[in-house]
Amino acid sequence: MGRALVQLVTVSFTASPSPMNQLTLILALLSSYISLIQSTPLNYTSVFSFGDSLADTGNLLLSGALPFPSIGHLPYGITFFRHPTGRCSDGRLIVDFIAEAFGLPMLPPYLARGADFRHGANFAVGGATALDPEFLQEIGVGELLWTNNSLSAQLRWFEELLPLLCNTTKDCRDYFSASLFLVGEIGGNDYNYGFSVGKSMEEIRSYVPNVTGAIATATERLINNGAIHLMVPGNLPFGCSSVYLTLFGSVRKADYDRRNGCLKKFNSFAKYHNALLRRALARLQRKYQRARIIYADYYGAAIPFSHAPKHFGFTHGALTSCCGGGGPYNFNPAARCGHQGSSVCSDPSSYANWDGVHLTEAAYRSIATNLLHGPYTHPPLMKQNS
């Protein structure tokens, strides 16, 4: 493309006798060239993903999935794959759509030994936390953990894989210059476990800085391992999930957002986490100016579902689960999706919520589209025209 620009400029000089006209034309050509570069997405050749069940493509299932065996059976995976894959949804996840957008295959889970990791790997594990198990044990929620493969454990997996990806410092630098690192979504389980054992909002707010600090530390560790392009998501709106609406419902109308029916205090909590995370990432960006640290606003990309669900094709709303065991939001802890007493809707794409905790493929597709082409990544994941 640079050679083409030189050729155009050369032709322009030959054809235009006026120096002023020549300068004007050169500036116009340069402007067009810069605009073209800015509108072209980076050509990522690999993606590496970390996180929890919102991003896990099979690691929890491969590790046994003892706390959540239903992900190994239909209806999980019913929509796209037609069989269970270990994804906590009816089909594809945000990470699948992002890989697809860059022309890459879906990321194999790290625990799929013998998989081809040349185009990336997924280290996310369902139930994983940003904080290490020791911290969660100390605050009294450790007995609920689905897995000990927290964010730091996933980073160790990545570092163990490094020798298979590149051999020299230059090779690694070249390889990672075209790699996208997705650091999450993670952190939600650190809070889910706390709320589940009855901890107060004030208690859980007290360790939000620890959670966001752990995510920032993980991001820094990846940068020190050669990562250049990193996308770090915030939390989804907790107050709009079926599980929170069921377990923490209130008799007070004032506790609900009149626009969407979500629980206000839990959405405010998610915003608090996201605000602290953005500050931590801003500090990191100032420290590592060669890196491109992108904040992904999952909250902003998802909250419109609740405001206007039918606009997104969710004719059954955004708060009721497609798969569940009854109740106002079709979430029943005694008959969770895939367990006896539960049933699945006939059209998951008409629901935003899949099983009370996770979203449907249709919802994840919409979020991914918003991240790729909308205003919900800062700076933009896909470079846009000015």
mmCIF file of C-alpha atoms in Angstrom:
data_model
loop_
_atom_site.group_PDB
_atom_site.id
_atom_site.type_symbol
_atom_site.label_atom_id
_atom_site.label_comp_id
_atom_site.label_asym_id
_atom_site.label_seq_id
_atom_site.Cartn_x
_atom_site.Cartn_y
_atom_site.Cartn_z
ATOM 1 C CA MET A 1 0.000 0.000 0.000
ATOM 2 C CA GLY A 2 2.938 2.348 0.768
ATOM 3 C CA ARG A 3 4.385 1.662 -2.702
ATOM 4 C CA ALA A 4 1.038 2.497 -4.274
ATOM 5 C CA LEU A 5 1.011 5.822 -2.446
ATOM 6 C CA VAL A 6 4.498 6.652 -3.735
ATOM 7 C CA GLN A 7 3.397 5.805 -7.263
ATOM 8 C CA LEU A 8 0.337 8.048 -6.952
ATOM 9 C CA VAL A 9 2.426 10.920 -5.643
ATOM 10 C CA THR A 10 4.955 10.462 -8.478
ATOM 11 C CA VAL A 11 2.192 10.532 -11.070
ATOM 12 C CA SER A 12 0.689 13.604 -9.411
ATOM 13 C CA PHE A 13 3.976 15.504 -9.551
ATOM 14 C CA THR A 14 4.271 14.685 -13.254
ATOM 15 C CA ALA A 15 0.713 15.698 -14.022
ATOM 16 C CA SER A 16 0.458 18.841 -11.911
ATOM 17 C CA PRO A 17 2.777 21.790 -12.766
ATOM 18 C CA SER A 18 1.785 23.975 -9.795
ATOM 19 C CA PRO A 19 3.760 23.426 -6.548
ATOM 20 C CA MET A 20 0.739 24.555 -4.536
ATOM 21 C CA ASN A 21 -1.484 22.060 -6.347
ATOM 22 C CA GLN A 22 1.128 19.374 -5.807
ATOM 23 C CA LEU A 23 1.221 20.047 -2.047
ATOM 24 C CA THR A 24 -2.559 20.047 -1.805
ATOM 25 C CA LEU A 25 -2.787 16.742 -3.646
ATOM 26 C CA ILE A 26 -0.081 15.137 -1.514
ATOM 27 C CA LEU A 27 -1.857 16.194 1.673
ATOM 28 C CA ALA A 28 -5.135 14.800 0.351
ATOM 29 C CA LEU A 29 -3.474 11.508 -0.568
ATOM 30 C CA LEU A 30 -1.809 11.256 2.841
ATOM 31 C CA SER A 31 -5.131 11.977 4.534
ATOM 32 C CA SER A 32 -6.823 9.222 2.527
ATOM 33 C CA TYR A 33 -3.976 6.828 3.289
ATOM 34 C CA ILE A 34 -4.112 7.509 7.043
ATOM 35 C CA SER A 35 -7.889 7.170 6.997
ATOM 36 C CA LEU A 36 -7.575 3.795 5.276
ATOM 37 C CA ILE A 37 -5.070 2.582 7.851
ATOM 38 C CA GLN A 38 -7.284 3.715 10.734
ATOM 39 C CA SER A 39 -10.312 1.914 9.311
ATOM 40 C CA THR A 40 -8.442 -1.369 8.836
ATOM 41 C CA PRO A 41 -8.604 -3.814 11.756
ATOM 42 C CA LEU A 42 -5.376 -5.183 13.119
ATOM 43 C CA ASN A 43 -4.626 -8.527 11.523
ATOM 44 C CA TYR A 44 -4.413 -10.679 14.646
ATOM 45 C CA THR A 45 -3.064 -14.130 13.932
ATOM 46 C CA SER A 46 -3.690 -15.560 17.395
ATOM 47 C CA VAL A 47 -5.886 -14.938 20.440
ATOM 48 C CA PHE A 48 -5.201 -15.940 24.051
ATOM 49 C CA SER A 49 -8.090 -15.892 26.504
ATOM 50 C CA PHE A 50 -8.260 -15.956 30.296
ATOM 51 C CA GLY A 51 -11.273 -15.782 32.581
ATOM 52 C CA ASP A 52 -14.235 -17.678 33.976
ATOM 53 C CA SER A 53 -17.365 -19.377 32.622
ATOM 54 C CA LEU A 54 -18.173 -16.447 30.343
ATOM 55 C CA ALA A 55 -15.075 -17.352 28.328
ATOM 56 C CA ASP A 56 -14.398 -21.039 29.114
ATOM 57 C CA THR A 57 -14.516 -23.205 25.981
ATOM 58 C CA GLY A 58 -13.996 -26.500 27.806
ATOM 59 C CA ASN A 59 -11.385 -26.381 30.566
ATOM 60 C CA LEU A 60 -13.819 -26.919 33.462
ATOM 61 C CA LEU A 61 -15.392 -29.873 31.677
ATOM 62 C CA LEU A 62 -11.991 -31.389 30.889
ATOM 63 C CA SER A 63 -10.968 -30.991 34.522
ATOM 64 C CA GLY A 64 -13.997 -32.996 35.676
ATOM 65 C CA ALA A 65 -16.653 -30.296 36.188
ATOM 66 C CA LEU A 66 -17.666 -31.886 39.475
ATOM 67 C CA PRO A 67 -19.458 -28.767 40.767
ATOM 68 C CA PHE A 68 -21.266 -28.209 37.454
ATOM 69 C CA PRO A 69 -21.710 -31.567 35.663
ATOM 70 C CA SER A 70 -24.679 -30.396 33.593
ATOM 71 C CA ILE A 71 -22.405 -28.522 31.168
ATOM 72 C CA GLY A 72 -21.375 -31.923 29.863
ATOM 73 C CA HIS A 73 -24.915 -32.679 28.701
ATOM 74 C CA LEU A 74 -27.598 -31.171 26.523
ATOM 75 C CA PRO A 75 -29.228 -28.661 26.461
ATOM 76 C CA TYR A 76 -25.800 -27.009 26.890
ATOM 77 C CA GLY A 77 -24.447 -26.540 23.367
ATOM 78 C CA ILE A 78 -27.814 -27.196 21.756
ATOM 79 C CA THR A 79 -27.955 -24.182 19.441
ATOM 80 C CA PHE A 80 -24.733 -24.087 17.427
ATOM 81 C CA PHE A 81 -22.681 -27.163 18.195
ATOM 82 C CA ARG A 82 -25.657 -29.518 18.697
ATOM 83 C CA HIS A 83 -23.700 -31.169 21.495
ATOM 84 C CA PRO A 84 -22.112 -30.030 24.767
ATOM 85 C CA THR A 85 -18.623 -28.528 24.500
ATOM 86 C CA GLY A 86 -18.059 -27.290 28.030
ATOM 87 C CA ARG A 87 -19.349 -23.823 27.185
ATOM 88 C CA CYS A 88 -21.824 -22.489 29.745
ATOM 89 C CA SER A 89 -24.376 -21.491 27.128
ATOM 90 C CA ASP A 90 -26.557 -22.900 24.383
ATOM 91 C CA GLY A 91 -23.880 -22.021 21.819
ATOM 92 C CA ARG A 92 -20.959 -19.733 21.131
ATOM 93 C CA LEU A 93 -19.413 -17.206 23.512
ATOM 94 C CA ILE A 94 -18.000 -13.715 23.063
ATOM 95 C CA VAL A 95 -14.486 -15.117 22.601
ATOM 96 C CA ASP A 96 -15.750 -17.342 19.764
ATOM 97 C CA PHE A 97 -17.223 -14.388 17.902
ATOM 98 C CA ILE A 98 -14.071 -12.318 18.379
ATOM 99 C CA ALA A 99 -11.885 -15.107 16.998
ATOM 100 C CA GLU A 100 -14.299 -15.489 14.089
ATOM 101 C CA ALA A 101 -14.161 -11.744 13.357
ATOM 102 C CA PHE A 102 -10.411 -12.004 12.801
ATOM 103 C CA GLY A 103 -10.711 -15.113 10.651
ATOM 104 C CA LEU A 104 -9.311 -17.402 13.336
ATOM 105 C CA PRO A 105 -10.498 -20.825 14.486
ATOM 106 C CA MET A 106 -12.269 -21.161 17.822
ATOM 107 C CA LEU A 107 -9.773 -21.310 20.653
ATOM 108 C CA PRO A 108 -9.024 -24.789 21.976
ATOM 109 C CA PRO A 109 -9.099 -25.120 25.768
ATOM 110 C CA TYR A 110 -5.630 -25.398 27.257
ATOM 111 C CA LEU A 111 -6.445 -28.727 28.906
ATOM 112 C CA ALA A 112 -7.201 -30.279 25.509
ATOM 113 C CA ARG A 113 -3.766 -31.848 25.334
ATOM 114 C CA GLY A 114 -2.432 -32.254 21.831
ATOM 115 C CA ALA A 115 -4.521 -29.373 20.488
ATOM 116 C CA ASP A 116 -3.115 -26.981 17.916
ATOM 117 C CA PHE A 117 -2.319 -23.760 19.799
ATOM 118 C CA ARG A 118 -0.650 -21.881 16.930
ATOM 119 C CA HIS A 119 -3.640 -19.559 16.589
ATOM 120 C CA GLY A 120 -4.132 -19.172 20.324
ATOM 121 C CA ALA A 121 -5.426 -20.945 23.392
ATOM 122 C CA ASN A 122 -8.141 -20.530 25.980
ATOM 123 C CA PHE A 123 -7.082 -20.706 29.622
ATOM 124 C CA ALA A 124 -10.438 -19.607 31.095
ATOM 125 C CA VAL A 125 -12.104 -21.953 33.591
ATOM 126 C CA GLY A 126 -15.717 -21.914 34.682
ATOM 127 C CA GLY A 127 -16.004 -20.768 38.295
ATOM 128 C CA ALA A 128 -12.530 -19.220 38.302
ATOM 129 C CA THR A 129 -11.741 -16.173 40.401
ATOM 130 C CA ALA A 130 -9.396 -13.237 39.981
ATOM 131 C CA LEU A 131 -8.174 -13.697 43.546
ATOM 132 C CA ASP A 132 -6.194 -16.731 44.637
ATOM 133 C CA PRO A 133 -7.992 -19.447 46.636
ATOM 134 C CA GLU A 134 -5.980 -18.604 49.751
ATOM 135 C CA PHE A 135 -7.499 -15.125 49.948
ATOM 136 C CA LEU A 136 -11.011 -16.483 49.474
ATOM 137 C CA GLN A 137 -10.379 -19.090 52.168
ATOM 138 C CA GLU A 138 -9.362 -16.331 54.557
ATOM 139 C CA ILE A 139 -12.601 -14.397 54.024
ATOM 140 C CA GLY A 140 -14.744 -17.494 54.433
ATOM 141 C CA VAL A 141 -15.940 -18.353 50.927
ATOM 142 C CA GLY A 142 -13.329 -20.907 49.897
ATOM 143 C CA GLU A 143 -15.600 -23.903 50.420
ATOM 144 C CA LEU A 144 -17.769 -22.775 47.490
ATOM 145 C CA LEU A 145 -14.991 -22.668 44.907
ATOM 146 C CA TRP A 146 -15.661 -24.660 41.747
ATOM 147 C CA THR A 147 -11.981 -24.644 40.837
ATOM 148 C CA ASN A 148 -8.584 -23.640 42.187
ATOM 149 C CA ASN A 149 -7.527 -22.512 38.702
ATOM 150 C CA SER A 150 -7.696 -18.810 39.456
ATOM 151 C CA LEU A 151 -6.307 -16.110 37.179
ATOM 152 C CA SER A 152 -2.758 -16.575 38.458
ATOM 153 C CA ALA A 153 -2.978 -20.329 37.777
ATOM 154 C CA GLN A 154 -4.149 -19.606 34.237
ATOM 155 C CA LEU A 155 -1.134 -17.324 33.758
ATOM 156 C CA ARG A 156 1.137 -20.165 34.846
ATOM 157 C CA TRP A 157 -0.481 -22.342 32.184
ATOM 158 C CA PHE A 158 0.264 -19.675 29.600
ATOM 159 C CA GLU A 159 3.897 -19.456 30.696
ATOM 160 C CA GLU A 160 4.192 -23.238 30.474
ATOM 161 C CA LEU A 161 2.899 -23.062 26.906
ATOM 162 C CA LEU A 162 5.305 -20.288 25.854
ATOM 163 C CA PRO A 163 8.196 -22.566 24.758
ATOM 164 C CA LEU A 164 5.839 -24.278 22.305
ATOM 165 C CA LEU A 165 4.838 -20.938 20.751
ATOM 166 C CA CYS A 166 8.175 -19.219 20.212
ATOM 167 C CA ASN A 167 11.850 -19.930 20.876
ATOM 168 C CA THR A 168 13.804 -16.673 20.926
ATOM 169 C CA THR A 169 13.068 -13.219 22.278
ATOM 170 C CA LYS A 170 12.697 -11.914 18.728
ATOM 171 C CA ASP A 171 10.408 -14.790 17.733
ATOM 172 C CA CYS A 172 8.178 -14.136 20.736
ATOM 173 C CA ARG A 173 8.139 -10.391 20.096
ATOM 174 C CA ASP A 174 7.123 -10.939 16.468
ATOM 175 C CA TYR A 175 4.546 -13.576 17.385
ATOM 176 C CA PHE A 176 2.870 -11.543 20.131
ATOM 177 C CA SER A 177 2.884 -8.324 18.115
ATOM 178 C CA ALA A 178 0.043 -9.923 16.137
ATOM 179 C CA SER A 179 -1.699 -11.564 19.112
ATOM 180 C CA LEU A 180 -4.738 -10.378 21.040
ATOM 181 C CA PHE A 181 -4.946 -11.164 24.754
ATOM 182 C CA LEU A 182 -8.396 -11.262 26.391
ATOM 183 C CA VAL A 183 -7.897 -10.856 30.141
ATOM 184 C CA GLY A 184 -11.351 -11.880 31.324
ATOM 185 C CA GLU A 185 -14.173 -11.435 31.937
ATOM 186 C CA ILE A 186 -13.161 -12.381 35.472
ATOM 187 C CA GLY A 187 -13.910 -11.122 38.969
ATOM 188 C CA GLY A 188 -17.617 -11.853 38.975
ATOM 189 C CA ASN A 189 -17.173 -15.128 40.846
ATOM 190 C CA ASP A 190 -15.148 -13.444 43.582
ATOM 191 C CA TYR A 191 -18.353 -11.557 44.347
ATOM 192 C CA ASN A 192 -20.829 -14.331 43.530
ATOM 193 C CA TYR A 193 -19.275 -16.564 46.161
ATOM 194 C CA GLY A 194 -19.371 -13.762 48.714
ATOM 195 C CA PHE A 195 -23.023 -12.916 48.110
ATOM 196 C CA SER A 196 -23.900 -16.631 48.161
ATOM 197 C CA VAL A 197 -22.670 -17.063 51.738
ATOM 198 C CA GLY A 198 -24.548 -13.976 52.908
ATOM 199 C CA LYS A 199 -21.761 -11.434 53.116
ATOM 200 C CA SER A 200 -22.972 -7.858 53.157
ATOM 201 C CA MET A 201 -22.533 -5.441 50.298
ATOM 202 C CA GLU A 202 -20.095 -3.439 52.446
ATOM 203 C CA GLU A 203 -17.946 -6.515 53.144
ATOM 204 C CA ILE A 204 -17.730 -7.416 49.479
ATOM 205 C CA ARG A 205 -17.072 -3.826 48.383
ATOM 206 C CA SER A 206 -14.070 -3.839 50.721
ATOM 207 C CA TYR A 207 -12.191 -6.336 48.569
ATOM 208 C CA VAL A 208 -13.097 -4.926 45.138
ATOM 209 C CA PRO A 209 -9.693 -3.154 45.026
ATOM 210 C CA ASN A 210 -8.059 -6.543 45.582
ATOM 211 C CA VAL A 211 -9.991 -8.040 42.674
ATOM 212 C CA THR A 212 -9.289 -5.211 40.229
ATOM 213 C CA GLY A 213 -5.688 -5.141 41.422
ATOM 214 C CA ALA A 214 -5.326 -8.850 40.646
ATOM 215 C CA ILE A 215 -6.672 -8.288 37.130
ATOM 216 C CA ALA A 216 -4.271 -5.382 36.578
ATOM 217 C CA THR A 217 -1.374 -7.462 37.911
ATOM 218 C CA ALA A 218 -2.246 -10.276 35.507
ATOM 219 C CA THR A 219 -2.377 -7.783 32.635
ATOM 220 C CA GLU A 220 1.042 -6.441 33.614
ATOM 221 C CA ARG A 221 2.452 -9.962 33.815
ATOM 222 C CA LEU A 222 1.284 -10.640 30.267
ATOM 223 C CA ILE A 223 2.881 -7.396 29.071
ATOM 224 C CA ASN A 224 6.138 -8.474 30.666
ATOM 225 C CA ASN A 225 5.806 -11.750 28.763
ATOM 226 C CA GLY A 226 5.578 -9.840 25.484
ATOM 227 C CA ALA A 227 1.874 -9.043 25.067
ATOM 228 C CA ILE A 228 1.186 -5.813 23.174
ATOM 229 C CA HIS A 229 -2.578 -5.863 22.486
ATOM 230 C CA LEU A 230 -4.731 -6.626 25.528
ATOM 231 C CA MET A 231 -8.480 -6.356 26.020
ATOM 232 C CA VAL A 232 -9.703 -6.353 29.613
ATOM 233 C CA PRO A 233 -13.483 -6.618 30.168
ATOM 234 C CA GLY A 234 -15.493 -5.238 33.051
ATOM 235 C CA ASN A 235 -18.339 -7.030 34.788
ATOM 236 C CA LEU A 236 -21.832 -7.511 33.388
ATOM 237 C CA PRO A 237 -24.851 -5.969 35.210
ATOM 238 C CA PHE A 238 -25.333 -8.405 38.100
ATOM 239 C CA GLY A 239 -28.717 -6.941 38.970
ATOM 240 C CA CYS A 240 -30.219 -8.093 35.672
ATOM 241 C CA SER A 241 -29.328 -11.780 36.045
ATOM 242 C CA SER A 242 -32.023 -14.302 36.910
ATOM 243 C CA VAL A 243 -30.019 -15.751 39.785
ATOM 244 C CA TYR A 244 -29.648 -12.392 41.544
ATOM 245 C CA LEU A 245 -33.248 -11.419 40.854
ATOM 246 C CA THR A 246 -34.394 -14.738 42.343
ATOM 247 C CA LEU A 247 -32.076 -15.036 45.342
ATOM 248 C CA PHE A 248 -31.997 -11.370 46.321
ATOM 249 C CA GLY A 249 -35.450 -10.209 45.266
ATOM 250 C CA SER A 250 -37.085 -7.462 47.298
ATOM 251 C CA VAL A 251 -40.616 -6.498 48.276
ATOM 252 C CA ARG A 252 -39.663 -2.837 47.878
ATOM 253 C CA LYS A 253 -40.374 -1.454 44.421
ATOM 254 C CA ALA A 254 -37.743 1.207 45.004
ATOM 255 C CA ASP A 255 -35.053 -1.488 44.916
ATOM 256 C CA TYR A 256 -35.725 -2.103 41.232
ATOM 257 C CA ASP A 257 -34.806 0.072 38.291
ATOM 258 C CA ARG A 258 -38.064 1.328 36.807
ATOM 259 C CA ARG A 259 -36.604 1.269 33.304
ATOM 260 C CA ASN A 260 -35.699 -2.396 33.220
ATOM 261 C CA GLY A 261 -36.694 -4.249 36.400
ATOM 262 C CA CYS A 262 -33.102 -4.939 37.448
ATOM 263 C CA LEU A 263 -31.895 -4.716 41.053
ATOM 264 C CA LYS A 264 -30.302 -1.308 41.396
ATOM 265 C CA LYS A 265 -27.810 -1.991 44.184
ATOM 266 C CA PHE A 266 -26.209 -4.926 42.384
ATOM 267 C CA ASN A 267 -25.875 -2.973 39.160
ATOM 268 C CA SER A 268 -24.336 -0.110 41.115
ATOM 269 C CA PHE A 269 -21.890 -2.612 42.576
ATOM 270 C CA ALA A 270 -20.908 -3.804 39.081
ATOM 271 C CA LYS A 271 -20.336 -0.182 38.065
ATOM 272 C CA TYR A 272 -18.107 0.313 41.116
ATOM 273 C CA HIS A 273 -15.960 -2.668 40.120
ATOM 274 C CA ASN A 274 -15.751 -1.410 36.551
ATOM 275 C CA ALA A 275 -14.766 2.101 37.612
ATOM 276 C CA LEU A 276 -11.921 0.797 39.779
ATOM 277 C CA LEU A 277 -10.775 -1.535 37.018
ATOM 278 C CA ARG A 278 -10.643 1.303 34.500
ATOM 279 C CA ARG A 279 -8.531 3.389 36.877
ATOM 280 C CA ALA A 280 -6.129 0.486 37.394
ATOM 281 C CA LEU A 281 -5.823 -0.043 33.644
ATOM 282 C CA ALA A 282 -5.237 3.676 33.060
ATOM 283 C CA ARG A 283 -2.325 3.581 35.509
ATOM 284 C CA LEU A 284 -0.958 0.524 33.721
ATOM 285 C CA GLN A 285 -1.264 2.201 30.325
ATOM 286 C CA ARG A 286 0.748 5.182 31.549
ATOM 287 C CA LYS A 287 3.452 2.797 32.767
ATOM 288 C CA TYR A 288 3.574 0.701 29.579
ATOM 289 C CA GLN A 289 3.036 3.096 26.711
ATOM 290 C CA ARG A 290 4.135 0.562 24.095
ATOM 291 C CA ALA A 291 1.194 -1.666 25.035
ATOM 292 C CA ARG A 292 -2.365 -1.155 23.799
ATOM 293 C CA ILE A 293 -4.648 -1.816 26.774
ATOM 294 C CA ILE A 294 -8.305 -1.880 25.765
ATOM 295 C CA TYR A 295 -11.102 -1.698 28.319
ATOM 296 C CA ALA A 296 -14.143 -3.695 27.182
ATOM 297 C CA ASP A 297 -17.379 -2.302 28.592
ATOM 298 C CA TYR A 298 -19.426 -5.490 28.954
ATOM 299 C CA TYR A 299 -21.876 -3.628 31.170
ATOM 300 C CA GLY A 300 -22.552 -0.941 28.590
ATOM 301 C CA ALA A 301 -22.841 -3.495 25.795
ATOM 302 C CA ALA A 302 -25.346 -5.654 27.714
ATOM 303 C CA ILE A 303 -27.558 -3.243 29.672
ATOM 304 C CA PRO A 304 -29.542 -2.185 26.559
ATOM 305 C CA PHE A 305 -30.971 -5.732 26.443
ATOM 306 C CA SER A 306 -32.866 -4.969 29.634
ATOM 307 C CA HIS A 307 -33.990 -1.521 28.508
ATOM 308 C CA ALA A 308 -35.391 -2.644 25.155
ATOM 309 C CA PRO A 309 -35.183 -6.434 24.787
ATOM 310 C CA LYS A 310 -37.452 -6.669 21.738
ATOM 311 C CA HIS A 311 -35.159 -4.307 19.848
ATOM 312 C CA PHE A 312 -32.512 -7.050 20.041
ATOM 313 C CA GLY A 313 -34.912 -9.862 19.185
ATOM 314 C CA PHE A 314 -35.382 -10.979 22.788
ATOM 315 C CA THR A 315 -39.145 -11.302 22.591
ATOM 316 C CA HIS A 316 -39.231 -13.156 25.909
ATOM 317 C CA GLY A 317 -37.342 -10.373 27.633
ATOM 318 C CA ALA A 318 -33.888 -10.126 29.101
ATOM 319 C CA LEU A 319 -34.493 -11.183 32.698
ATOM 320 C CA THR A 320 -36.145 -14.589 32.335
ATOM 321 C CA SER A 321 -34.017 -17.685 31.701
ATOM 322 C CA CYS A 322 -34.513 -19.858 28.652
ATOM 323 C CA CYS A 323 -33.454 -22.956 30.587
ATOM 324 C CA GLY A 324 -34.583 -23.399 34.177
ATOM 325 C CA GLY A 325 -36.928 -24.909 36.710
ATOM 326 C CA GLY A 326 -39.640 -22.301 37.106
ATOM 327 C CA GLY A 327 -40.249 -19.259 39.253
ATOM 328 C CA PRO A 328 -40.754 -15.625 38.246
ATOM 329 C CA TYR A 329 -37.473 -15.580 36.307
ATOM 330 C CA ASN A 330 -37.384 -19.313 35.462
ATOM 331 C CA PHE A 331 -34.472 -19.878 37.822
ATOM 332 C CA ASN A 332 -34.842 -22.483 40.546
ATOM 333 C CA PRO A 333 -31.754 -23.449 42.588
ATOM 334 C CA ALA A 334 -33.328 -26.871 43.178
ATOM 335 C CA ALA A 335 -33.921 -27.452 39.442
ATOM 336 C CA ARG A 336 -31.188 -25.679 37.583
ATOM 337 C CA CYS A 337 -30.760 -25.937 33.823
ATOM 338 C CA GLY A 338 -29.925 -29.483 32.822
ATOM 339 C CA HIS A 339 -31.117 -30.955 36.124
ATOM 340 C CA GLN A 340 -34.253 -32.897 36.860
ATOM 341 C CA GLY A 341 -37.269 -30.612 37.002
ATOM 342 C CA SER A 342 -35.912 -28.065 34.516
ATOM 343 C CA SER A 343 -36.940 -27.460 30.924
ATOM 344 C CA VAL A 344 -35.528 -25.545 27.989
ATOM 345 C CA CYS A 345 -37.280 -23.010 25.778
ATOM 346 C CA SER A 346 -37.944 -23.779 22.114
ATOM 347 C CA ASP A 347 -36.069 -20.725 20.792
ATOM 348 C CA PRO A 348 -33.027 -19.634 22.841
ATOM 349 C CA SER A 349 -32.399 -16.727 20.462
ATOM 350 C CA SER A 350 -35.552 -15.039 21.793
ATOM 351 C CA TYR A 351 -33.990 -14.897 25.272
ATOM 352 C CA ALA A 352 -30.959 -12.973 26.496
ATOM 353 C CA ASN A 353 -30.568 -15.115 29.615
ATOM 354 C CA TRP A 354 -29.684 -18.769 29.205
ATOM 355 C CA ASP A 355 -29.599 -20.519 32.578
ATOM 356 C CA GLY A 356 -29.932 -17.760 35.159
ATOM 357 C CA VAL A 357 -26.217 -17.121 35.394
ATOM 358 C CA HIS A 358 -24.997 -17.147 31.804
ATOM 359 C CA LEU A 359 -26.304 -15.605 28.606
ATOM 360 C CA THR A 360 -27.497 -17.128 25.351
ATOM 361 C CA GLU A 361 -25.458 -17.296 22.174
ATOM 362 C CA ALA A 362 -27.707 -14.559 20.754
ATOM 363 C CA ALA A 363 -26.834 -12.243 23.643
ATOM 364 C CA TYR A 364 -23.126 -13.026 23.425
ATOM 365 C CA ARG A 365 -23.221 -12.382 19.678
ATOM 366 C CA SER A 366 -24.783 -8.964 20.260
ATOM 367 C CA ILE A 367 -22.213 -8.058 22.920
ATOM 368 C CA ALA A 368 -19.358 -9.174 20.663
ATOM 369 C CA THR A 369 -20.752 -7.110 17.786
ATOM 370 C CA ASN A 370 -20.960 -4.080 20.069
ATOM 371 C CA LEU A 371 -17.357 -4.594 21.150
ATOM 372 C CA LEU A 372 -16.077 -5.028 17.617
ATOM 373 C CA HIS A 373 -18.046 -2.289 15.913
ATOM 374 C CA GLY A 374 -19.628 -0.143 18.614
ATOM 375 C CA PRO A 375 -18.504 2.344 21.227
ATOM 376 C CA TYR A 376 -17.865 -0.211 23.977
ATOM 377 C CA THR A 377 -14.098 -0.703 23.747
ATOM 378 C CA HIS A 378 -11.745 2.074 24.859
ATOM 379 C CA PRO A 379 -9.694 2.556 22.726
ATOM 380 C CA PRO A 380 -11.614 0.813 19.925
ATOM 381 C CA LEU A 381 -10.784 -2.836 19.331
ATOM 382 C CA MET A 382 -11.407 -2.356 15.627
ATOM 383 C CA LYS A 383 -9.828 0.877 14.409
ATOM 384 C CA GLN A 384 -12.513 3.247 13.199
ATOM 385 C CA ASN A 385 -12.535 6.110 10.748
ATOM 386 C CA SER A 386 -12.149 9.488 12.442
#
